Amino acid sequence: MRKIRLFNVLHPAIFFLVAFVFFLMFYPFALERYFPFFDTTLKTRGLLATYLIVFILAAHLAPIYLLVKTFPNLKDMVTHVRMDIKYWKRAFYLFFLSGVALYLFIYFFKMGTIPIFLDDLESARVGAKAGLGKYILIGNALISVSLVYRFAIEKFVLNKIKLISILYLLVGVFFVMGIGFRGPAAYLVVSCFLAYLIFTQKYLEEQGISFRYILTGIFFIVFLSLLGYYRHTGELSYRAIGSTAWTTAVNVSNLEDIVYNTDKTDDFYYGQTVLSDLGMAAGLHEKGFTGVILKDKYQLEFEGEGMTITSPGEAYMNFGWFGIVLHALFLGTLAGLFYEIIIRSGKLSWFVILVLFSLNFSRLAVGGIVAPGLFFLVPQLILCAAFIFIAKLKI
């Protein structure tokens, strides 16, 4: 039986749990006493705890009962990685330059500006990207996939990262962050770091990262929160601490709204939110995704297009308590099986897919399944397959 190691950053379940605990569990079970923005109900705490337990059990047990019960060590699999790197650079430049060109097209031909340089960034960035989501997501995916593969291949072959690769990363961060949102740029940096990290000897031996990297990650999140507060107010003060704490509470507040309104009307969607989101993605209607619809329905007022529905919220509004168990069971099983299948392949090109999948899988904790899945997971998986084909990496 393979254990799910807490610091095994290759496992999709670990990234999901980090996001789930930080953005959904931390406030009601730890910070609410010190920063009482609102009272979390006992029912909401129960929903969160139930979801967490079912997810962990599913991620741990599903591979045991659904796959052959042999679990090779990661360090043993990496020595059998098979690859041909003869053509990888042409694939990198094709993807990276295409991503940069797409961002230039967005900024200078569609937007007419780079939002991050505008004075009223908070409102300008939302209006500037209206109707351009598909271009932005494709550009982001092209840059992310190309850079992550570059970092992984250089570390595996040369056991180091060249200075030119760092410069490419900085260029990528600039273009991705130009929209005005820190999140995608942070994901890009972390993705490249993980692509480097997974082929270090220490990681392969321990199947986990050092605790100091965990602390660095926590400080990185706090830094981004403080940066956002400074960008919004132009000052740093003790209020910035409360703003950082609110980051851990806002998604719980949204979950509270969903549970309260669902119970008040006793009106479950029975899967209609999933169909509606799929229809929105396919261009069959223009009502908006579930988060946008619920913001209007609940008459919430805040900056941004819609509320984050969270995975527990998506589950509860559709099928109640049964939905909580079903949703967590599905995502936990998916995380566990995907990890085992990729690890057993022994292929570097698939390991990189696992890095991108795991990191983007964490988005599902606060965004639900459909929107993050369609706009982050699926595009990057498709582009990974295209990169492997063009680079002729043996898989």
mmCIF file of C-alpha atoms in Angstrom:
data_model
loop_
_atom_site.group_PDB
_atom_site.id
_atom_site.type_symbol
_atom_site.label_atom_id
_atom_site.label_comp_id
_atom_site.label_asym_id
_atom_site.label_seq_id
_atom_site.Cartn_x
_atom_site.Cartn_y
_atom_site.Cartn_z
ATOM 1 C CA MET A 1 0.000 0.000 0.000
ATOM 2 C CA ARG A 2 1.405 3.398 -1.005
ATOM 3 C CA LYS A 3 1.022 6.173 1.552
ATOM 4 C CA ILE A 4 -0.067 9.641 0.483
ATOM 5 C CA ARG A 5 2.877 11.597 1.808
ATOM 6 C CA LEU A 6 1.952 15.025 3.121
ATOM 7 C CA PHE A 7 4.694 16.868 1.208
ATOM 8 C CA ASN A 8 4.488 14.860 -2.027
ATOM 9 C CA VAL A 9 3.754 17.817 -4.290
ATOM 10 C CA LEU A 10 3.351 15.571 -7.316
ATOM 11 C CA HIS A 11 0.111 14.136 -5.929
ATOM 12 C CA PRO A 12 -3.019 16.038 -7.080
ATOM 13 C CA ALA A 13 -4.695 15.258 -3.749
ATOM 14 C CA ILE A 14 -2.009 17.145 -1.827
ATOM 15 C CA PHE A 15 -2.463 20.349 -3.813
ATOM 16 C CA PHE A 16 -6.224 20.076 -3.512
ATOM 17 C CA LEU A 17 -5.938 19.577 0.248
ATOM 18 C CA VAL A 18 -3.608 22.561 0.635
ATOM 19 C CA ALA A 19 -6.093 24.810 -1.171
ATOM 20 C CA PHE A 20 -9.062 23.265 0.656
ATOM 21 C CA VAL A 21 -7.534 23.675 4.114
ATOM 22 C CA PHE A 22 -6.184 27.189 3.523
ATOM 23 C CA PHE A 23 -9.185 28.687 1.733
ATOM 24 C CA LEU A 24 -12.028 26.753 3.396
ATOM 25 C CA MET A 25 -10.940 25.179 6.703
ATOM 26 C CA PHE A 26 -8.468 27.661 8.142
ATOM 27 C CA TYR A 27 -10.972 30.414 8.946
ATOM 28 C CA PRO A 28 -13.815 28.451 10.596
ATOM 29 C CA PHE A 29 -11.529 26.116 12.548
ATOM 30 C CA ALA A 30 -8.688 28.491 13.501
ATOM 31 C CA LEU A 31 -8.883 32.180 12.542
ATOM 32 C CA GLU A 32 -12.530 32.961 13.281
ATOM 33 C CA ARG A 33 -11.746 33.384 16.964
ATOM 34 C CA TYR A 34 -9.216 36.132 16.221
ATOM 35 C CA PHE A 35 -10.805 37.687 13.110
ATOM 36 C CA PRO A 36 -14.582 37.261 13.539
ATOM 37 C CA PHE A 37 -15.720 38.580 10.149
ATOM 38 C CA PHE A 38 -18.832 36.396 10.470
ATOM 39 C CA ASP A 39 -20.001 33.335 12.398
ATOM 40 C CA THR A 40 -19.581 30.026 10.622
ATOM 41 C CA THR A 41 -22.552 27.762 11.278
ATOM 42 C CA LEU A 42 -22.132 24.291 12.725
ATOM 43 C CA LYS A 43 -23.693 22.831 9.584
ATOM 44 C CA THR A 44 -21.108 24.466 7.318
ATOM 45 C CA ARG A 45 -18.304 23.146 9.501
ATOM 46 C CA GLY A 46 -19.852 19.691 9.275
ATOM 47 C CA LEU A 47 -20.085 19.920 5.483
ATOM 48 C CA LEU A 48 -16.435 20.911 5.237
ATOM 49 C CA ALA A 49 -15.243 18.180 7.600
ATOM 50 C CA THR A 50 -17.298 15.517 5.811
ATOM 51 C CA TYR A 51 -16.021 16.586 2.402
ATOM 52 C CA LEU A 52 -12.412 16.565 3.601
ATOM 53 C CA ILE A 53 -12.620 13.094 5.172
ATOM 54 C CA VAL A 54 -14.333 11.495 2.156
ATOM 55 C CA PHE A 55 -11.834 13.080 -0.251
ATOM 56 C CA ILE A 56 -8.814 11.805 1.686
ATOM 57 C CA LEU A 57 -10.238 8.288 1.966
ATOM 58 C CA ALA A 58 -11.106 8.176 -1.743
ATOM 59 C CA ALA A 59 -7.679 9.424 -2.854
ATOM 60 C CA HIS A 60 -5.964 6.879 -0.611
ATOM 61 C CA LEU A 61 -8.149 3.803 -1.120
ATOM 62 C CA ALA A 62 -9.278 4.069 -4.766
ATOM 63 C CA PRO A 63 -5.899 3.053 -6.289
ATOM 64 C CA ILE A 64 -5.692 0.105 -3.900
ATOM 65 C CA TYR A 65 -8.986 -1.417 -4.971
ATOM 66 C CA LEU A 66 -9.141 -0.272 -8.600
ATOM 67 C CA LEU A 67 -5.539 -0.859 -9.707
ATOM 68 C CA VAL A 68 -3.042 -3.687 -9.381
ATOM 69 C CA LYS A 69 -1.727 -3.591 -5.841
ATOM 70 C CA THR A 70 1.902 -2.876 -6.691
ATOM 71 C CA PHE A 71 3.267 0.536 -5.845
ATOM 72 C CA PRO A 72 6.822 1.139 -7.145
ATOM 73 C CA ASN A 73 8.939 3.836 -5.541
ATOM 74 C CA LEU A 74 9.229 7.107 -7.413
ATOM 75 C CA LYS A 75 13.047 7.006 -7.445
ATOM 76 C CA ASP A 76 12.946 3.570 -9.076
ATOM 77 C CA MET A 77 10.602 4.769 -11.810
ATOM 78 C CA VAL A 78 12.625 7.867 -12.748
ATOM 79 C CA THR A 79 15.695 5.818 -13.667
ATOM 80 C CA HIS A 80 13.602 4.182 -16.398
ATOM 81 C CA VAL A 81 12.381 7.460 -17.901
ATOM 82 C CA ARG A 82 12.586 7.222 -21.689
ATOM 83 C CA MET A 83 12.849 10.311 -23.833
ATOM 84 C CA ASP A 84 14.313 11.782 -27.010
ATOM 85 C CA ILE A 85 15.202 15.469 -26.579
ATOM 86 C CA LYS A 86 16.396 16.109 -30.110
ATOM 87 C CA TYR A 87 13.375 18.218 -31.079
ATOM 88 C CA TRP A 88 12.242 19.669 -27.766
ATOM 89 C CA LYS A 89 13.649 23.173 -28.365
ATOM 90 C CA ARG A 90 11.644 23.713 -31.528
ATOM 91 C CA ALA A 91 8.509 22.753 -29.615
ATOM 92 C CA PHE A 92 9.468 25.159 -26.813
ATOM 93 C CA TYR A 93 9.987 28.142 -29.105
ATOM 94 C CA LEU A 94 6.831 27.373 -31.087
ATOM 95 C CA PHE A 95 4.705 27.305 -27.939
ATOM 96 C CA PHE A 96 6.437 30.106 -26.019
ATOM 97 C CA LEU A 97 6.592 32.594 -28.895
ATOM 98 C CA SER A 98 3.002 31.775 -29.866
ATOM 99 C CA GLY A 99 1.934 32.564 -26.302
ATOM 100 C CA VAL A 100 3.868 35.853 -26.265
ATOM 101 C CA ALA A 101 2.461 36.811 -29.685
ATOM 102 C CA LEU A 102 -1.066 36.090 -28.472
ATOM 103 C CA TYR A 103 -0.580 38.330 -25.421
ATOM 104 C CA LEU A 104 0.800 41.119 -27.643
ATOM 105 C CA PHE A 105 -2.294 40.750 -29.816
ATOM 106 C CA ILE A 106 -4.500 40.985 -26.707
ATOM 107 C CA TYR A 107 -2.755 44.015 -25.226
ATOM 108 C CA PHE A 108 -2.200 46.159 -28.306
ATOM 109 C CA PHE A 109 -5.002 45.150 -30.679
ATOM 110 C CA LYS A 110 -7.827 44.058 -28.381
ATOM 111 C CA MET A 111 -7.331 46.030 -25.156
ATOM 112 C CA GLY A 112 -5.270 48.924 -26.458
ATOM 113 C CA THR A 113 -3.313 48.937 -23.198
ATOM 114 C CA ILE A 114 -1.639 46.762 -20.566
ATOM 115 C CA PRO A 115 -4.028 46.808 -17.564
ATOM 116 C CA ILE A 116 -1.342 46.445 -14.894
ATOM 117 C CA PHE A 117 -0.054 49.938 -15.752
ATOM 118 C CA LEU A 118 -3.464 51.595 -15.334
ATOM 119 C CA ASP A 119 -4.233 53.710 -12.265
ATOM 120 C CA ASP A 120 -7.642 52.197 -11.484
ATOM 121 C CA LEU A 121 -6.426 48.625 -11.789
ATOM 122 C CA GLU A 122 -9.102 46.942 -9.657
ATOM 123 C CA SER A 123 -11.991 47.883 -11.934
ATOM 124 C CA ALA A 124 -10.025 48.359 -15.164
ATOM 125 C CA ARG A 125 -8.683 44.809 -15.272
ATOM 126 C CA VAL A 126 -12.172 43.286 -15.137
ATOM 127 C CA GLY A 127 -13.511 45.487 -17.916
ATOM 128 C CA ALA A 128 -10.389 45.162 -20.046
ATOM 129 C CA LYS A 129 -10.517 41.370 -20.215
ATOM 130 C CA ALA A 130 -14.248 41.157 -20.929
ATOM 131 C CA GLY A 131 -14.825 38.903 -23.924
ATOM 132 C CA LEU A 132 -11.131 38.007 -24.168
ATOM 133 C CA GLY A 133 -11.077 35.090 -21.748
ATOM 134 C CA LYS A 134 -10.431 32.431 -24.389
ATOM 135 C CA TYR A 135 -7.413 34.313 -25.786
ATOM 136 C CA ILE A 136 -5.967 34.913 -22.327
ATOM 137 C CA LEU A 137 -6.386 31.290 -21.261
ATOM 138 C CA ILE A 138 -4.771 29.935 -24.438
ATOM 139 C CA GLY A 139 -1.864 32.382 -24.167
ATOM 140 C CA ASN A 140 -1.358 31.474 -20.521
ATOM 141 C CA ALA A 141 -1.469 27.745 -21.309
ATOM 142 C CA LEU A 142 1.054 28.061 -24.168
ATOM 143 C CA ILE A 143 3.556 29.915 -21.994
ATOM 144 C CA SER A 144 3.016 27.632 -18.982
ATOM 145 C CA VAL A 145 3.387 24.341 -20.864
ATOM 146 C CA SER A 146 6.494 25.473 -22.769
ATOM 147 C CA LEU A 147 8.307 26.794 -19.690
ATOM 148 C CA VAL A 148 7.453 23.862 -17.440
ATOM 149 C CA TYR A 149 8.738 21.376 -20.021
ATOM 150 C CA ARG A 150 11.905 23.453 -20.471
ATOM 151 C CA PHE A 151 12.635 23.481 -16.736
ATOM 152 C CA ALA A 152 11.940 19.750 -16.380
ATOM 153 C CA ILE A 153 14.091 18.710 -19.343
ATOM 154 C CA GLU A 154 17.027 20.938 -18.370
ATOM 155 C CA LYS A 155 17.015 19.650 -14.802
ATOM 156 C CA PHE A 156 16.736 16.024 -15.922
ATOM 157 C CA VAL A 157 19.409 16.232 -18.647
ATOM 158 C CA LEU A 158 21.808 18.933 -17.407
ATOM 159 C CA ASN A 159 21.003 18.796 -13.674
ATOM 160 C CA LYS A 160 20.786 22.596 -13.696
ATOM 161 C CA ILE A 161 18.670 25.442 -15.048
ATOM 162 C CA LYS A 162 20.298 27.816 -17.530
ATOM 163 C CA LEU A 163 20.177 31.579 -17.010
ATOM 164 C CA ILE A 164 18.334 32.013 -20.310
ATOM 165 C CA SER A 165 15.528 29.830 -18.937
ATOM 166 C CA ILE A 166 15.170 32.148 -15.927
ATOM 167 C CA LEU A 167 14.953 35.108 -18.314
ATOM 168 C CA TYR A 168 12.261 33.326 -20.341
ATOM 169 C CA LEU A 169 10.357 32.756 -17.101
ATOM 170 C CA LEU A 170 10.551 36.459 -16.203
ATOM 171 C CA VAL A 171 9.266 37.363 -19.667
ATOM 172 C CA GLY A 172 6.429 34.886 -19.239
ATOM 173 C CA VAL A 173 5.528 36.295 -15.816
ATOM 174 C CA PHE A 174 5.455 39.830 -17.230
ATOM 175 C CA PHE A 175 3.039 38.953 -20.022
ATOM 176 C CA VAL A 176 0.811 36.773 -17.847
ATOM 177 C CA MET A 177 0.684 39.329 -15.024
ATOM 178 C CA GLY A 178 0.026 42.210 -17.414
ATOM 179 C CA ILE A 179 -3.699 41.419 -17.254
ATOM 180 C CA GLY A 180 -3.612 42.645 -13.657
ATOM 181 C CA PHE A 181 -4.121 39.388 -11.757
ATOM 182 C CA ARG A 182 -1.373 37.885 -9.590
ATOM 183 C CA GLY A 183 -2.747 34.337 -9.471
ATOM 184 C CA PRO A 184 -1.795 33.093 -12.976
ATOM 185 C CA ALA A 185 1.731 34.508 -12.648
ATOM 186 C CA ALA A 186 2.143 32.828 -9.255
ATOM 187 C CA TYR A 187 0.937 29.516 -10.724
ATOM 188 C CA LEU A 188 3.509 29.864 -13.522
ATOM 189 C CA VAL A 189 6.407 30.416 -11.113
ATOM 190 C CA VAL A 190 5.346 27.547 -8.852
ATOM 191 C CA SER A 191 4.867 25.213 -11.850
ATOM 192 C CA CYS A 192 8.417 25.834 -13.095
ATOM 193 C CA PHE A 193 9.824 25.423 -9.596
ATOM 194 C CA LEU A 194 8.049 22.080 -9.199
ATOM 195 C CA ALA A 195 9.235 20.899 -12.622
ATOM 196 C CA TYR A 196 12.783 21.500 -11.370
ATOM 197 C CA LEU A 197 12.168 20.087 -7.906
ATOM 198 C CA ILE A 198 10.713 16.699 -8.845
ATOM 199 C CA PHE A 199 14.002 15.547 -10.378
ATOM 200 C CA THR A 200 16.222 16.505 -7.443
ATOM 201 C CA GLN A 201 17.784 13.533 -5.679
ATOM 202 C CA LYS A 202 16.379 14.476 -2.275
ATOM 203 C CA TYR A 203 12.824 14.695 -3.566
ATOM 204 C CA LEU A 204 13.076 11.340 -5.343
ATOM 205 C CA GLU A 205 14.394 9.634 -2.210
ATOM 206 C CA GLU A 206 11.851 11.118 0.198
ATOM 207 C CA GLN A 207 8.922 11.536 -2.236
ATOM 208 C CA GLY A 208 8.302 14.880 -0.621
ATOM 209 C CA ILE A 209 9.731 18.365 -0.354
ATOM 210 C CA SER A 210 11.603 19.936 2.528
ATOM 211 C CA PHE A 211 9.572 21.668 5.232
ATOM 212 C CA ARG A 212 11.435 24.890 4.476
ATOM 213 C CA TYR A 213 9.804 24.934 1.048
ATOM 214 C CA ILE A 214 6.427 24.680 2.750
ATOM 215 C CA LEU A 215 7.244 27.689 4.923
ATOM 216 C CA THR A 216 8.492 29.566 1.867
ATOM 217 C CA GLY A 217 5.207 28.821 0.125
ATOM 218 C CA ILE A 218 3.207 30.130 3.090
ATOM 219 C CA PHE A 219 5.235 33.348 3.154
ATOM 220 C CA PHE A 220 4.752 33.626 -0.621
ATOM 221 C CA ILE A 221 0.961 33.477 -0.221
ATOM 222 C CA VAL A 222 1.059 36.065 2.574
ATOM 223 C CA PHE A 223 3.307 38.276 0.441
ATOM 224 C CA LEU A 224 0.849 38.132 -2.465
ATOM 225 C CA SER A 225 -1.998 39.062 -0.113
ATOM 226 C CA LEU A 226 -0.048 42.034 1.266
ATOM 227 C CA LEU A 227 0.881 43.054 -2.271
ATOM 228 C CA GLY A 228 -2.784 42.993 -3.232
ATOM 229 C CA TYR A 229 -3.678 45.148 -0.214
ATOM 230 C CA TYR A 230 -0.965 47.663 -1.080
ATOM 231 C CA ARG A 231 -2.074 47.764 -4.713
ATOM 232 C CA HIS A 232 -5.646 48.420 -3.611
ATOM 233 C CA THR A 233 -4.974 51.003 -0.864
ATOM 234 C CA GLY A 234 -1.502 52.375 -1.602
ATOM 235 C CA GLU A 235 -0.369 51.775 1.982
ATOM 236 C CA LEU A 236 0.815 49.064 4.352
ATOM 237 C CA SER A 237 -0.623 49.094 7.884
ATOM 238 C CA TYR A 238 -2.001 46.763 10.540
ATOM 239 C CA ARG A 239 -5.180 46.546 8.453
ATOM 240 C CA ALA A 240 -3.191 44.510 5.949
ATOM 241 C CA ILE A 241 -3.205 41.639 8.468
ATOM 242 C CA GLY A 242 -6.992 41.644 8.475
ATOM 243 C CA SER A 243 -7.007 41.768 4.694
ATOM 244 C CA THR A 244 -4.773 38.702 4.567
ATOM 245 C CA ALA A 245 -7.024 36.903 7.052
ATOM 246 C CA TRP A 246 -10.050 37.757 4.893
ATOM 247 C CA THR A 247 -8.414 35.795 2.067
ATOM 248 C CA THR A 248 -9.029 32.650 4.117
ATOM 249 C CA ALA A 249 -12.618 33.668 4.948
ATOM 250 C CA VAL A 250 -14.159 34.947 1.714
ATOM 251 C CA ASN A 251 -14.753 31.497 0.213
ATOM 252 C CA VAL A 252 -16.297 30.269 3.467
ATOM 253 C CA SER A 253 -18.623 33.279 3.319
ATOM 254 C CA ASN A 254 -19.677 32.256 -0.183
ATOM 255 C CA LEU A 255 -20.285 28.699 1.010
ATOM 256 C CA GLU A 256 -22.414 30.032 3.871
ATOM 257 C CA ASP A 257 -24.523 31.997 1.363
ATOM 258 C CA ILE A 258 -25.014 28.901 -0.788
ATOM 259 C CA VAL A 259 -26.012 26.677 2.141
ATOM 260 C CA TYR A 260 -28.332 29.302 3.647
ATOM 261 C CA ASN A 261 -30.150 30.109 0.402
ATOM 262 C CA THR A 262 -30.404 26.460 -0.635
ATOM 263 C CA ASP A 263 -31.938 25.520 2.728
ATOM 264 C CA LYS A 264 -34.238 28.544 2.733
ATOM 265 C CA THR A 265 -35.853 27.656 -0.584
ATOM 266 C CA ASP A 266 -35.310 23.884 -0.307
ATOM 267 C CA ASP A 267 -34.549 24.070 -4.010
ATOM 268 C CA PHE A 268 -31.730 21.840 -5.239
ATOM 269 C CA TYR A 269 -30.366 22.030 -8.774
ATOM 270 C CA TYR A 270 -29.876 18.273 -9.271
ATOM 271 C CA GLY A 271 -26.947 18.701 -11.645
ATOM 272 C CA GLN A 272 -28.354 21.664 -13.581
ATOM 273 C CA THR A 273 -25.438 23.919 -12.562
ATOM 274 C CA VAL A 274 -23.013 21.542 -14.283
ATOM 275 C CA LEU A 275 -25.122 21.480 -17.458
ATOM 276 C CA SER A 276 -25.499 25.270 -17.331
ATOM 277 C CA ASP A 277 -21.739 25.790 -16.985
ATOM 278 C CA LEU A 278 -21.063 23.388 -19.845
ATOM 279 C CA GLY A 279 -23.608 25.256 -21.962
ATOM 280 C CA MET A 280 -21.974 28.572 -21.103
ATOM 281 C CA ALA A 281 -18.556 27.221 -22.069
ATOM 282 C CA ALA A 282 -19.962 25.899 -25.355
ATOM 283 C CA GLY A 283 -21.598 29.254 -26.148
ATOM 284 C CA LEU A 284 -25.159 27.911 -25.902
ATOM 285 C CA HIS A 285 -26.257 30.741 -23.606
ATOM 286 C CA GLU A 286 -24.900 33.969 -22.109
ATOM 287 C CA LYS A 287 -26.330 33.823 -18.597
ATOM 288 C CA GLY A 288 -22.860 33.408 -17.140
ATOM 289 C CA PHE A 289 -21.341 30.646 -15.085
ATOM 290 C CA THR A 290 -22.925 29.511 -11.842
ATOM 291 C CA GLY A 291 -20.887 31.949 -9.749
ATOM 292 C CA VAL A 292 -22.170 34.891 -11.812
ATOM 293 C CA ILE A 293 -25.773 33.662 -11.703
ATOM 294 C CA LEU A 294 -25.680 33.137 -7.935
ATOM 295 C CA LYS A 295 -24.150 36.560 -7.310
ATOM 296 C CA ASP A 296 -27.182 38.148 -8.986
ATOM 297 C CA LYS A 297 -29.651 35.723 -7.424
ATOM 298 C CA TYR A 298 -28.335 36.317 -3.898
ATOM 299 C CA GLN A 299 -28.003 40.079 -4.590
ATOM 300 C CA LEU A 300 -24.368 40.193 -3.508
ATOM 301 C CA GLU A 301 -22.314 43.321 -4.095
ATOM 302 C CA PHE A 302 -18.555 43.104 -4.578
ATOM 303 C CA GLU A 303 -15.961 43.701 -7.278
ATOM 304 C CA GLY A 304 -15.627 40.884 -9.757
ATOM 305 C CA GLU A 305 -17.907 39.020 -12.098
ATOM 306 C CA GLY A 306 -19.087 36.250 -9.818
ATOM 307 C CA MET A 307 -18.666 34.424 -6.522
ATOM 308 C CA THR A 308 -16.476 31.370 -6.017
ATOM 309 C CA ILE A 309 -18.905 28.499 -5.575
ATOM 310 C CA THR A 310 -16.363 26.109 -3.940
ATOM 311 C CA SER A 311 -16.475 22.349 -4.365
ATOM 312 C CA PRO A 312 -18.595 21.767 -1.226
ATOM 313 C CA GLY A 313 -20.939 24.547 -2.376
ATOM 314 C CA GLU A 314 -21.279 23.047 -5.843
ATOM 315 C CA ALA A 315 -21.991 19.674 -4.279
ATOM 316 C CA TYR A 316 -24.526 20.920 -1.726
ATOM 317 C CA MET A 317 -26.572 23.145 -4.040
ATOM 318 C CA ASN A 318 -27.095 20.196 -6.378
ATOM 319 C CA PHE A 319 -27.682 17.185 -4.126
ATOM 320 C CA GLY A 320 -27.373 18.277 -0.498
ATOM 321 C CA TRP A 321 -25.445 16.024 1.882
ATOM 322 C CA PHE A 322 -25.450 13.208 -0.667
ATOM 323 C CA GLY A 323 -23.782 15.598 -3.105
ATOM 324 C CA ILE A 324 -21.025 16.330 -0.577
ATOM 325 C CA VAL A 325 -20.109 12.647 -0.379
ATOM 326 C CA LEU A 326 -20.479 12.030 -4.127
ATOM 327 C CA HIS A 327 -18.452 15.110 -5.130
ATOM 328 C CA ALA A 328 -15.597 14.369 -2.709
ATOM 329 C CA LEU A 329 -15.606 10.698 -3.706
ATOM 330 C CA PHE A 330 -15.310 11.576 -7.393
ATOM 331 C CA LEU A 331 -12.483 14.107 -7.020
ATOM 332 C CA GLY A 332 -10.572 11.979 -4.506
ATOM 333 C CA THR A 333 -10.765 8.929 -6.760
ATOM 334 C CA LEU A 334 -9.714 10.980 -9.790
ATOM 335 C CA ALA A 335 -6.698 12.388 -7.933
ATOM 336 C CA GLY A 336 -5.560 8.996 -6.648
ATOM 337 C CA LEU A 337 -5.945 7.140 -9.944
ATOM 338 C CA PHE A 338 -4.357 9.877 -12.064
ATOM 339 C CA TYR A 339 -1.290 9.940 -9.827
ATOM 340 C CA GLU A 340 -0.787 6.176 -9.873
ATOM 341 C CA ILE A 341 -1.239 5.885 -13.643
ATOM 342 C CA ILE A 342 1.301 8.642 -14.359
ATOM 343 C CA ILE A 343 3.876 7.448 -11.821
ATOM 344 C CA ARG A 344 3.798 3.896 -13.150
ATOM 345 C CA SER A 345 4.411 5.135 -16.700
ATOM 346 C CA GLY A 346 8.018 6.072 -15.902
ATOM 347 C CA LYS A 347 7.991 8.822 -18.547
ATOM 348 C CA LEU A 348 9.296 12.343 -18.038
ATOM 349 C CA SER A 349 6.804 13.834 -20.468
ATOM 350 C CA TRP A 350 3.966 12.416 -18.386
ATOM 351 C CA PHE A 351 5.552 13.576 -15.123
ATOM 352 C CA VAL A 352 5.321 17.156 -16.400
ATOM 353 C CA ILE A 353 1.642 16.582 -17.153
ATOM 354 C CA LEU A 354 1.286 15.493 -13.529
ATOM 355 C CA VAL A 355 2.901 18.732 -12.302
ATOM 356 C CA LEU A 356 0.471 20.882 -14.295
ATOM 357 C CA PHE A 357 -2.510 18.673 -13.479
ATOM 358 C CA SER A 358 -1.764 18.663 -9.739
ATOM 359 C CA LEU A 359 -1.275 22.409 -9.511
ATOM 360 C CA ASN A 360 -4.413 23.232 -11.483
ATOM 361 C CA PHE A 361 -6.383 20.539 -9.647
ATOM 362 C CA SER A 362 -6.117 22.745 -6.561
ATOM 363 C CA ARG A 363 -8.312 25.344 -8.310
ATOM 364 C CA LEU A 364 -11.252 22.951 -8.053
ATOM 365 C CA ALA A 365 -11.345 23.389 -4.265
ATOM 366 C CA VAL A 366 -12.726 26.922 -4.510
ATOM 367 C CA GLY A 367 -13.982 27.017 -8.112
ATOM 368 C CA GLY A 368 -15.943 23.792 -8.441
ATOM 369 C CA ILE A 369 -15.384 21.269 -11.213
ATOM 370 C CA VAL A 370 -16.582 22.711 -14.515
ATOM 371 C CA ALA A 371 -15.102 26.209 -14.930
ATOM 372 C CA PRO A 372 -11.568 25.486 -13.601
ATOM 373 C CA GLY A 373 -11.589 22.105 -15.327
ATOM 374 C CA LEU A 374 -12.566 23.454 -18.736
ATOM 375 C CA PHE A 375 -10.459 26.593 -18.649
ATOM 376 C CA PHE A 376 -7.301 25.424 -16.895
ATOM 377 C CA LEU A 377 -7.019 21.633 -16.711
ATOM 378 C CA VAL A 378 -8.288 20.656 -20.161
ATOM 379 C CA PRO A 379 -6.401 23.296 -22.245
ATOM 380 C CA GLN A 380 -3.096 22.535 -20.544
ATOM 381 C CA LEU A 381 -3.538 18.773 -20.915
ATOM 382 C CA ILE A 382 -4.305 19.193 -24.628
ATOM 383 C CA LEU A 383 -1.267 21.431 -25.124
ATOM 384 C CA CYS A 384 0.923 18.971 -23.205
ATOM 385 C CA ALA A 385 -0.116 16.255 -25.648
ATOM 386 C CA ALA A 386 0.648 18.600 -28.565
ATOM 387 C CA PHE A 387 4.058 19.490 -27.079
ATOM 388 C CA ILE A 388 4.925 15.808 -26.672
ATOM 389 C CA PHE A 389 3.950 15.141 -30.293
ATOM 390 C CA ILE A 390 5.860 18.100 -31.777
ATOM 391 C CA ALA A 391 8.941 17.543 -29.610
ATOM 392 C CA LYS A 392 8.793 13.822 -30.444
ATOM 393 C CA LEU A 393 9.288 12.909 -26.808
ATOM 394 C CA LYS A 394 9.101 9.133 -26.620
ATOM 395 C CA ILE A 395 6.119 8.183 -24.505
#
